[in-house]
Coordinates of C-alpha atoms and ligand atoms in Angstrom, one line a residue:
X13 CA 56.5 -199.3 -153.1
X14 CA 55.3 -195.8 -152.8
X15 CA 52.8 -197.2 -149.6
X16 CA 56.0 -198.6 -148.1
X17 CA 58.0 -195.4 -148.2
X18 CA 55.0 -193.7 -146.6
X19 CA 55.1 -196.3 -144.0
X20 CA 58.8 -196.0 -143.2
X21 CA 58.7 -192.8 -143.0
X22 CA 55.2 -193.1 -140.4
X23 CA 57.7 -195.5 -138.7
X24 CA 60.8 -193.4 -138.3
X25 CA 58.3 -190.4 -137.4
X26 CA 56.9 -192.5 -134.0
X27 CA 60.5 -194.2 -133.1
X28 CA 61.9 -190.4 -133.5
X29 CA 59.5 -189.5 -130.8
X30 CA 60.7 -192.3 -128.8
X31 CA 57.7 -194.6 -128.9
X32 CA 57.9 -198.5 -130.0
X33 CA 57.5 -199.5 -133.9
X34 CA 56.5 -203.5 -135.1
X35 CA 59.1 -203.8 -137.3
X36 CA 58.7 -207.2 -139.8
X37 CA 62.6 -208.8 -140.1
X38 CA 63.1 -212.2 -142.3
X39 CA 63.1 -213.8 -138.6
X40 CA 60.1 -212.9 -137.0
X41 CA 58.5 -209.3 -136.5
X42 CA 60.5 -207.9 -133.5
X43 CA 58.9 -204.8 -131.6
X44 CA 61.3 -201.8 -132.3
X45 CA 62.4 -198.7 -130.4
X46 CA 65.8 -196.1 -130.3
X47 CA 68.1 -197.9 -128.3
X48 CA 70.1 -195.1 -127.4
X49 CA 66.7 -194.1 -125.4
X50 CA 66.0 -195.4 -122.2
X51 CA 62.4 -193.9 -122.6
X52 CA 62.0 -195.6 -125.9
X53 CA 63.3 -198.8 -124.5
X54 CA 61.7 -198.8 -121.4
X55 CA 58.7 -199.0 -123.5
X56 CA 59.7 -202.6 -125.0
X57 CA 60.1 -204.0 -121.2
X58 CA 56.5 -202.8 -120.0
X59 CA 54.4 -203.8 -123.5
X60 CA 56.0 -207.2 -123.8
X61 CA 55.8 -207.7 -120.1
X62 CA 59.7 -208.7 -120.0
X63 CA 62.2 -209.2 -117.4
X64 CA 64.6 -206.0 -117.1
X65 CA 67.6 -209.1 -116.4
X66 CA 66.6 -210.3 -120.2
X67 CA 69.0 -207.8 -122.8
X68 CA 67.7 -206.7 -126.1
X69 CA 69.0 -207.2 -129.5
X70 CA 70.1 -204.3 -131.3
X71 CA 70.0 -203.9 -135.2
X72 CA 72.1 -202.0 -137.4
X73 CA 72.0 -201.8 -140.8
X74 CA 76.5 -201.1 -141.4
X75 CA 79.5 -201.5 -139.2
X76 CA 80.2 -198.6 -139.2
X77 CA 77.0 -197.2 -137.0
X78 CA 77.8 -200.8 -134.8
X79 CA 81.4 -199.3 -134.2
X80 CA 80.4 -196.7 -132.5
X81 CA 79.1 -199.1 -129.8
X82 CA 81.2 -202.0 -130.0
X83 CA 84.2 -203.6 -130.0
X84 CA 85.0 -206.1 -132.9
X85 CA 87.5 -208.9 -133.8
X86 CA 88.2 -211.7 -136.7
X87 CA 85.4 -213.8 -136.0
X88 CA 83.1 -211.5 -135.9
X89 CA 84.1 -209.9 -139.7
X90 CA 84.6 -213.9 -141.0
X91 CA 80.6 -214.3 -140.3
X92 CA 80.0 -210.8 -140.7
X93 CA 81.1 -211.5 -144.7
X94 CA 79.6 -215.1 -144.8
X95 CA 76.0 -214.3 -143.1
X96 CA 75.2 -210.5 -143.0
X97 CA 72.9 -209.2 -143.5
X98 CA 70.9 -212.0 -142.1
X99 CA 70.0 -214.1 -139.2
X100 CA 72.6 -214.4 -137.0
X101 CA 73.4 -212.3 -133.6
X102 CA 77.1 -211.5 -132.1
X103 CA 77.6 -210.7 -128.6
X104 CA 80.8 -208.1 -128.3
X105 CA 82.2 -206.0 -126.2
X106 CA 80.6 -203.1 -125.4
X107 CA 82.5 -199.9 -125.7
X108 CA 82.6 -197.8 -123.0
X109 CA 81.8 -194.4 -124.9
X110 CA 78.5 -196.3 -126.8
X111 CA 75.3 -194.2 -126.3
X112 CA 73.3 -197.9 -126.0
X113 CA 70.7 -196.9 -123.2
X114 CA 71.3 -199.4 -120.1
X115 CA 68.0 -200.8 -120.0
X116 CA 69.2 -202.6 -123.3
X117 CA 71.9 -204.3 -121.9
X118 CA 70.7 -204.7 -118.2
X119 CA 74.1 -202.7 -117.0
X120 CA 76.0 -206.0 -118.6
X121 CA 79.4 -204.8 -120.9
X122 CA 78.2 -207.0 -123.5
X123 CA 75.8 -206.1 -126.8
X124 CA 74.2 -208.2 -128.9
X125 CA 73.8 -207.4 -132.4
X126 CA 72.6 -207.9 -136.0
X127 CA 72.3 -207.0 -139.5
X128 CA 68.8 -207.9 -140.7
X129 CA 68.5 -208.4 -144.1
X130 CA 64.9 -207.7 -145.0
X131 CA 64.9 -204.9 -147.7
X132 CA 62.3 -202.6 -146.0
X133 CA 63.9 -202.7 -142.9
X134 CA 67.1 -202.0 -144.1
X135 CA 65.2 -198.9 -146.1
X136 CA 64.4 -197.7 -142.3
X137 CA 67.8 -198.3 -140.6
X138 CA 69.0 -196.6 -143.4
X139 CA 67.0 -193.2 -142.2
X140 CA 67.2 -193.4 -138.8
X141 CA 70.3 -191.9 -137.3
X142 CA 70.5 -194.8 -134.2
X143 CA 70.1 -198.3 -134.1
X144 CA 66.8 -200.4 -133.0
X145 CA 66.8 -202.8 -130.0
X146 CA 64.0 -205.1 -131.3
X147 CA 63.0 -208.1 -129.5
X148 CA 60.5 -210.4 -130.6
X149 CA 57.3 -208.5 -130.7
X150 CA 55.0 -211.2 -128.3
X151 CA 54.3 -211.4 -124.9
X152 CA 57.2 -212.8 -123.0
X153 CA 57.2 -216.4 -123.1
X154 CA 54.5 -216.0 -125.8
X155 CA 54.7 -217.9 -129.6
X156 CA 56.8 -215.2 -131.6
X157 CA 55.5 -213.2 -134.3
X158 CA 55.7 -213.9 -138.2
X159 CA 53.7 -211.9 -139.6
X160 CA 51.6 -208.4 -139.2
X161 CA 48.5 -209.9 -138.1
X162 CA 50.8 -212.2 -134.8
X163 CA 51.8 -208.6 -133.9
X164 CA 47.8 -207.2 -133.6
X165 CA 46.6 -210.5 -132.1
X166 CA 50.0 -210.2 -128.8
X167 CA 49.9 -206.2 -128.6
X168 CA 46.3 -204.7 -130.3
X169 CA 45.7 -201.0 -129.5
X170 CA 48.7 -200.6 -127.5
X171 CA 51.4 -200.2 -130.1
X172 CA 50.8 -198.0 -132.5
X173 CA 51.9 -198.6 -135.6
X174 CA 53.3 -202.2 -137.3
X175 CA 55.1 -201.9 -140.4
X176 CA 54.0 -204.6 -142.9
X177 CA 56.4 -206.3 -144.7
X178 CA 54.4 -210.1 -145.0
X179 CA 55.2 -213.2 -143.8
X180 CA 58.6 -213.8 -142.4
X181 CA 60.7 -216.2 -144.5
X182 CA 63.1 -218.0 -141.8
X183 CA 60.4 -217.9 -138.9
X184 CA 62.8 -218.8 -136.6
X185 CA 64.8 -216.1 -134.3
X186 CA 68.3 -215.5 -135.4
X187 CA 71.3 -217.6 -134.2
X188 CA 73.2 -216.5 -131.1
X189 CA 76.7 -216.8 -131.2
X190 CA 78.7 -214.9 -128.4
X191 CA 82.2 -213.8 -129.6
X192 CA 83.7 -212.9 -126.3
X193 CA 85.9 -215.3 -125.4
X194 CA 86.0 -218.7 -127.8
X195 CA 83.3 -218.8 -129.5
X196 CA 79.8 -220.4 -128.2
X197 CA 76.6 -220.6 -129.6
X198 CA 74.0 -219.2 -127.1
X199 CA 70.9 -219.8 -129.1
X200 CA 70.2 -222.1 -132.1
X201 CA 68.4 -220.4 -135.1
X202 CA 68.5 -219.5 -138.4
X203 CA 72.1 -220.2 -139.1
X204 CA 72.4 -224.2 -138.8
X205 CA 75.6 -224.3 -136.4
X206 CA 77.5 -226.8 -139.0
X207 CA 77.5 -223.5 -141.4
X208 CA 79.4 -221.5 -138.4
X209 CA 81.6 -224.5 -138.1
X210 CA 82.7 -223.8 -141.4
X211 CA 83.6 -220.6 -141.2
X212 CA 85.5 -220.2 -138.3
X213 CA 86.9 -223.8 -138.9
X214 CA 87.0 -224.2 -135.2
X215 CA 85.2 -226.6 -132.6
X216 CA 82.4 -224.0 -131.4
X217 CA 81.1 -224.1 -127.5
X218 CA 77.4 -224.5 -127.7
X219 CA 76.4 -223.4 -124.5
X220 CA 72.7 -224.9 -124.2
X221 CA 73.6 -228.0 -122.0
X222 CA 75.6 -225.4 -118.7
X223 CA 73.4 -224.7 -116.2
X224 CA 74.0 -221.0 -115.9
X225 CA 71.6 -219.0 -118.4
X226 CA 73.7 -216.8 -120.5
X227 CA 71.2 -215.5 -122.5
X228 CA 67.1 -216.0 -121.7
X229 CA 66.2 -217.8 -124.7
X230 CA 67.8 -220.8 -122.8
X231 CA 65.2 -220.8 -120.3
X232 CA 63.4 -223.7 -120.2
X233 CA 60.1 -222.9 -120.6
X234 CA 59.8 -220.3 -123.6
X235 CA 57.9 -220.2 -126.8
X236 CA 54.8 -221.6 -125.8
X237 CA 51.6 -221.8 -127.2
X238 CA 50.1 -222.5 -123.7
X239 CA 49.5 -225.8 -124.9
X240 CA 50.4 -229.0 -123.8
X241 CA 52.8 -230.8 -126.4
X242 CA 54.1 -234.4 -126.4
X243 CA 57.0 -234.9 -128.6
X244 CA 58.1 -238.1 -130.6
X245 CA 54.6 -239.1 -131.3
X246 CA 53.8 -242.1 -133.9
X247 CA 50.0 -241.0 -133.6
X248 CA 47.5 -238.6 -132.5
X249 CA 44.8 -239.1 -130.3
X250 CA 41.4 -237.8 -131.4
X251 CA 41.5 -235.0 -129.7
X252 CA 44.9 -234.2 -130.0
X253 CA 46.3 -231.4 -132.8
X254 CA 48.9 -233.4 -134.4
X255 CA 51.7 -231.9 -136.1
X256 CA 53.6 -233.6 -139.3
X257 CA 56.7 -233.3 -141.5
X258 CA 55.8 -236.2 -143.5
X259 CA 52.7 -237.0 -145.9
X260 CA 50.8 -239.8 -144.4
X261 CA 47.3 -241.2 -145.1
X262 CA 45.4 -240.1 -142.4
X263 CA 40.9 -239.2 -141.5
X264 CA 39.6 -236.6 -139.3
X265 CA 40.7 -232.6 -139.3
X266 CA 43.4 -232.6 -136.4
X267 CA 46.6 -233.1 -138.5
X268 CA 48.2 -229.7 -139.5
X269 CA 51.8 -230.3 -142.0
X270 CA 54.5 -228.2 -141.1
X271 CA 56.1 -230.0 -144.8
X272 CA 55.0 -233.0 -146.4
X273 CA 58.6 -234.2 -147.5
X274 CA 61.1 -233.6 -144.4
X275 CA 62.5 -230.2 -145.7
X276 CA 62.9 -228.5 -142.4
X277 CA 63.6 -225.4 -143.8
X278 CA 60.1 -225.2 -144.7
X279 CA 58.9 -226.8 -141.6
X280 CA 61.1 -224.1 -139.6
X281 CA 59.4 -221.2 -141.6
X282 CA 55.9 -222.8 -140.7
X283 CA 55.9 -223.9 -137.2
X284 CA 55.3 -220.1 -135.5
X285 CA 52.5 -220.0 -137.3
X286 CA 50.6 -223.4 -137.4
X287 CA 50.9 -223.3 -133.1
X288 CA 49.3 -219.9 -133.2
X289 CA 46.9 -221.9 -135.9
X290 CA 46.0 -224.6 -133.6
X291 CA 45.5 -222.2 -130.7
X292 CA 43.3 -219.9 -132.3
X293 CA 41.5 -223.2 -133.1
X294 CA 41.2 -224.5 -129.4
X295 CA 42.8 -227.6 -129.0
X296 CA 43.8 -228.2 -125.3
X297 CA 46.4 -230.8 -126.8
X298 CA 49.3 -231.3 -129.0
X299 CA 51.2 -234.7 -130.5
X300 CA 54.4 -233.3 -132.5
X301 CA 55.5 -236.5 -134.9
X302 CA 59.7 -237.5 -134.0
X303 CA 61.8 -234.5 -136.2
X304 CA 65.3 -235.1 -137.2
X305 CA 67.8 -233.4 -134.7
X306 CA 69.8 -232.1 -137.8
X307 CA 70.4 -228.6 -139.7
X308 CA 67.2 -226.7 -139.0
X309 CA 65.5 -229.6 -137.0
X310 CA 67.5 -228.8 -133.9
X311 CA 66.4 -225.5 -133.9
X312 CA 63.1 -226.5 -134.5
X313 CA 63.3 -229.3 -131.8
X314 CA 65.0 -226.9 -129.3
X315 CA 61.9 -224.7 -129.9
X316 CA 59.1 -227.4 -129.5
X317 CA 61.6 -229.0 -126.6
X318 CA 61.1 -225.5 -124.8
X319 CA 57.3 -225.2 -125.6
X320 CA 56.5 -228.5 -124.2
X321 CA 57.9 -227.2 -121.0
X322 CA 54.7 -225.4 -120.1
Ligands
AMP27 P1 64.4 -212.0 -128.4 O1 64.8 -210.9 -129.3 O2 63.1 -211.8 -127.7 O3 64.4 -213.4 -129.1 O4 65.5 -212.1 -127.3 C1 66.8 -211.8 -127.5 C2 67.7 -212.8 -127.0 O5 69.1 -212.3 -127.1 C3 67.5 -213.2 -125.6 O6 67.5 -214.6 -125.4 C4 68.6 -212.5 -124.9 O7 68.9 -213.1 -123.6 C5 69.7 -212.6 -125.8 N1 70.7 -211.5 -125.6 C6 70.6 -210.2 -125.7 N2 71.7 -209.6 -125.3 C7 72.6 -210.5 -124.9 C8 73.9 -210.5 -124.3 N3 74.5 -209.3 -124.1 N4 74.4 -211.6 -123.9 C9 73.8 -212.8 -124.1 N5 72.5 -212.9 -124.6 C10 71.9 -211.8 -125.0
MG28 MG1 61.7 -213.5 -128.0

C-alpha cells in the first residue's frame, strides 16, 4: 500500500510535467498522459507509432470532471449506473468550451470516454486535476498489454515510468458503444453486447459489418502477434502453436490452454497473454481450435478474426 502511494504520486509528478505514464486498468495497461495537453498527448502518437486520424480514449474517474467536456443524455447515465466504473467506453458530444487538447480527438466533435474501475487508478485520477487519454500502451497494431512486464517488452527505455498494478483481470479492451445518435456498438469488449441489450431494452446498431471505419479498432488488420493464425482448427500441425479452450488428450509441447472447460471469460483474460507467450517462444505458426461466437467469445473471435489478418 504505502509503495503504491509512492508510486502514484511518482506518476502524477511525470504526467504533471506533461510526459506519458503506463498506467495498469482492469482492461489492459493503457499508456497515459494530460489530455488537456497537446504536448502530453502528442507524446502518445510518436511512442506508440499511431495514426493522428485514430482518437484517444479519455478516462475520468466522476461525471462531474467528464461534464466539463461533454455533453450527456439517458443512455449514457442507464449504463453509466449498470457498468461504471468499468469496461465500457461512450462516445458523446463534445462540448464546445472542453479543454480536451485536439490531438485527442483528431479535430472530430466527438469524445470517447470511460470510468476505469481498477482501485489504484482510480487513487490517481482522484489526484490529478485533468483526465488521462490512455490508449493501449503497444505499438500500433501490436498485441495489447496486460501486465507491467507487456508494457517494458513494446516501449523499454522510452517511457519512463509504468505504474504496477498486476495482471489485468478482463484482458480484453473495453466495449465501444457510441451514444450519438441510436445507439451502436463500435467495438466489442468487455461488456458482452446482450448485457447492453438489457439495459437500454432497445435493438442496438453494431456497427462492425459497414464499410466506413468509425472507430480504428475496426480495422481489419489489428492486434496481431505478427503471426500467422488459422482459425477453426480440429488439429495442430507439428509445428504449429495450437491454442485450446477445451481439455483434450494430446503429446508434444505446442498446445497452450486459454481454459480447459469453455469459460470464455477466462479464455478472454488469457488470450493477450498466451500470443505474446507463443511469440516470445518463436513459432512462425498458429492453429486457434473453433470458439463459440457467444458472450465473451465474440470478442474474443473478433480479436483473433482481426489478428489473423496479418
Ligand atoms: P485503444 O485505446 O488503443 O484500444 O483505442 C481506442 C479506440 O477508441 C480506437 O479504436 C479509437 O478509434 C476509438 N475511439 C476513440 N475516440 C473515438 C471517437 N470519438 N469516435 C469513435 N471511436 C473512437
Ligand atoms: Mg489499442
Amino acid at each position: 500500500m504505502k509503495n503504491d502511494l509512492s508510486n502514484i504520486k511518482k506518476s502524477k509528478y511525470l504526467l504533471d510535467k506533461n510526459e506519458c505514464v503506463g498506467i495498469p486498468t482492469e482492461t489492459v495497461y493503457g499508456l497515459a498522459a494530460n489530455a488537456y495537453s497537446d504536448i502530453a498527448t502528442s507524446k502518445i502518437f510518436r511512442l506508440k507509432k499511431r495514426s493522428k486520424k485514430n482518437p484517444l480514449i479519455v478516462h475520468y474517474n466522476n461525471i462531474k470532471m467528464l461534464k466539463k467536456d461533454c455533453h450527456t443524455n439517458d443512455y449514457f447515465y442507464k449504463l453509466y449506473k449498470k457498468f461504471c466504473p468499468g469496461p465500457i467506453t461512450f462516445v458523446l458530444k463534445l462540448k464546445k468550451n472542453s479543454n480536451i487538447s485536439k490531438n485527442v480527438t483528431n479535430n472530430k466533435k466527438t469524445l470517447a470516454v470511460r470510468f476505469p474501475r481498477k482501485s489504484i487508478i482510480k487513487k490517481l485520477l482522484k489526484k490529478l486535476n485533468y483526465p488521462l487519454a490512455a490508449p493501449s500502451a503497444n505499438i500500433s497494431k501490436n498485441i495489447s498489454p496486460v501486465s507491467k512486464q507487456d508494457v517494458e517488452d513494446e516501449f523499454g527505455k522510452k517511457i519512463k515510468f509504468i505504474l504496477d498494478g498486476g495482471s489485468s483481470e478482463i484482458g480484453l479492451e473495453s466495449t465501444i458503444i457510441s451514444l450519438i445518435n441510436q445507439p451502436e456498438i463500435l467495438r466489442l469488449g468487455g461488456i458482452e453486447i446482450t448485457r447492453i441489450k438489457k439495459i437500454l431494452r432497445s435493438n442496438i446498431k453494431y456497427g462492425l459489418k459497414k464499410k466506413k471505419i468509425a472507430s480504428p479498432g475496426q480495422e481489419k488488420v489489428h492486434y496481431s502477434p505478427g503471426i500467422p493464425i488459422r482459425l477453426n482448427a480440429t488439429k495442430a500441425k507439428p509445428h504449429e502453436a495450437f491454442i485450446l479452450i477445451k481439455k483434450r488428450k494430446l503429446s508434444g509441447k505446442n498446445f497452450f490452454y486459454l481454459c480447459k472447460n469453455k469459460n470464455l471469460k477466462k479464455a478472454a483474460k488469457n488470450l493477450y497473454k498466451t500470443l505474446r507467450m507463443i511469440k516470445k517462444k518463436k513459432y512462425k505458426n498458429i492453429a486457434v481450435e473453433k470458439i463459440p461466437n457467444n458472450g465473451f467469445g465474440e470478442a474474443i473471435n473478433d480479436r483473433l478474426f482481426r489478428a489473423s489478418k496479418f
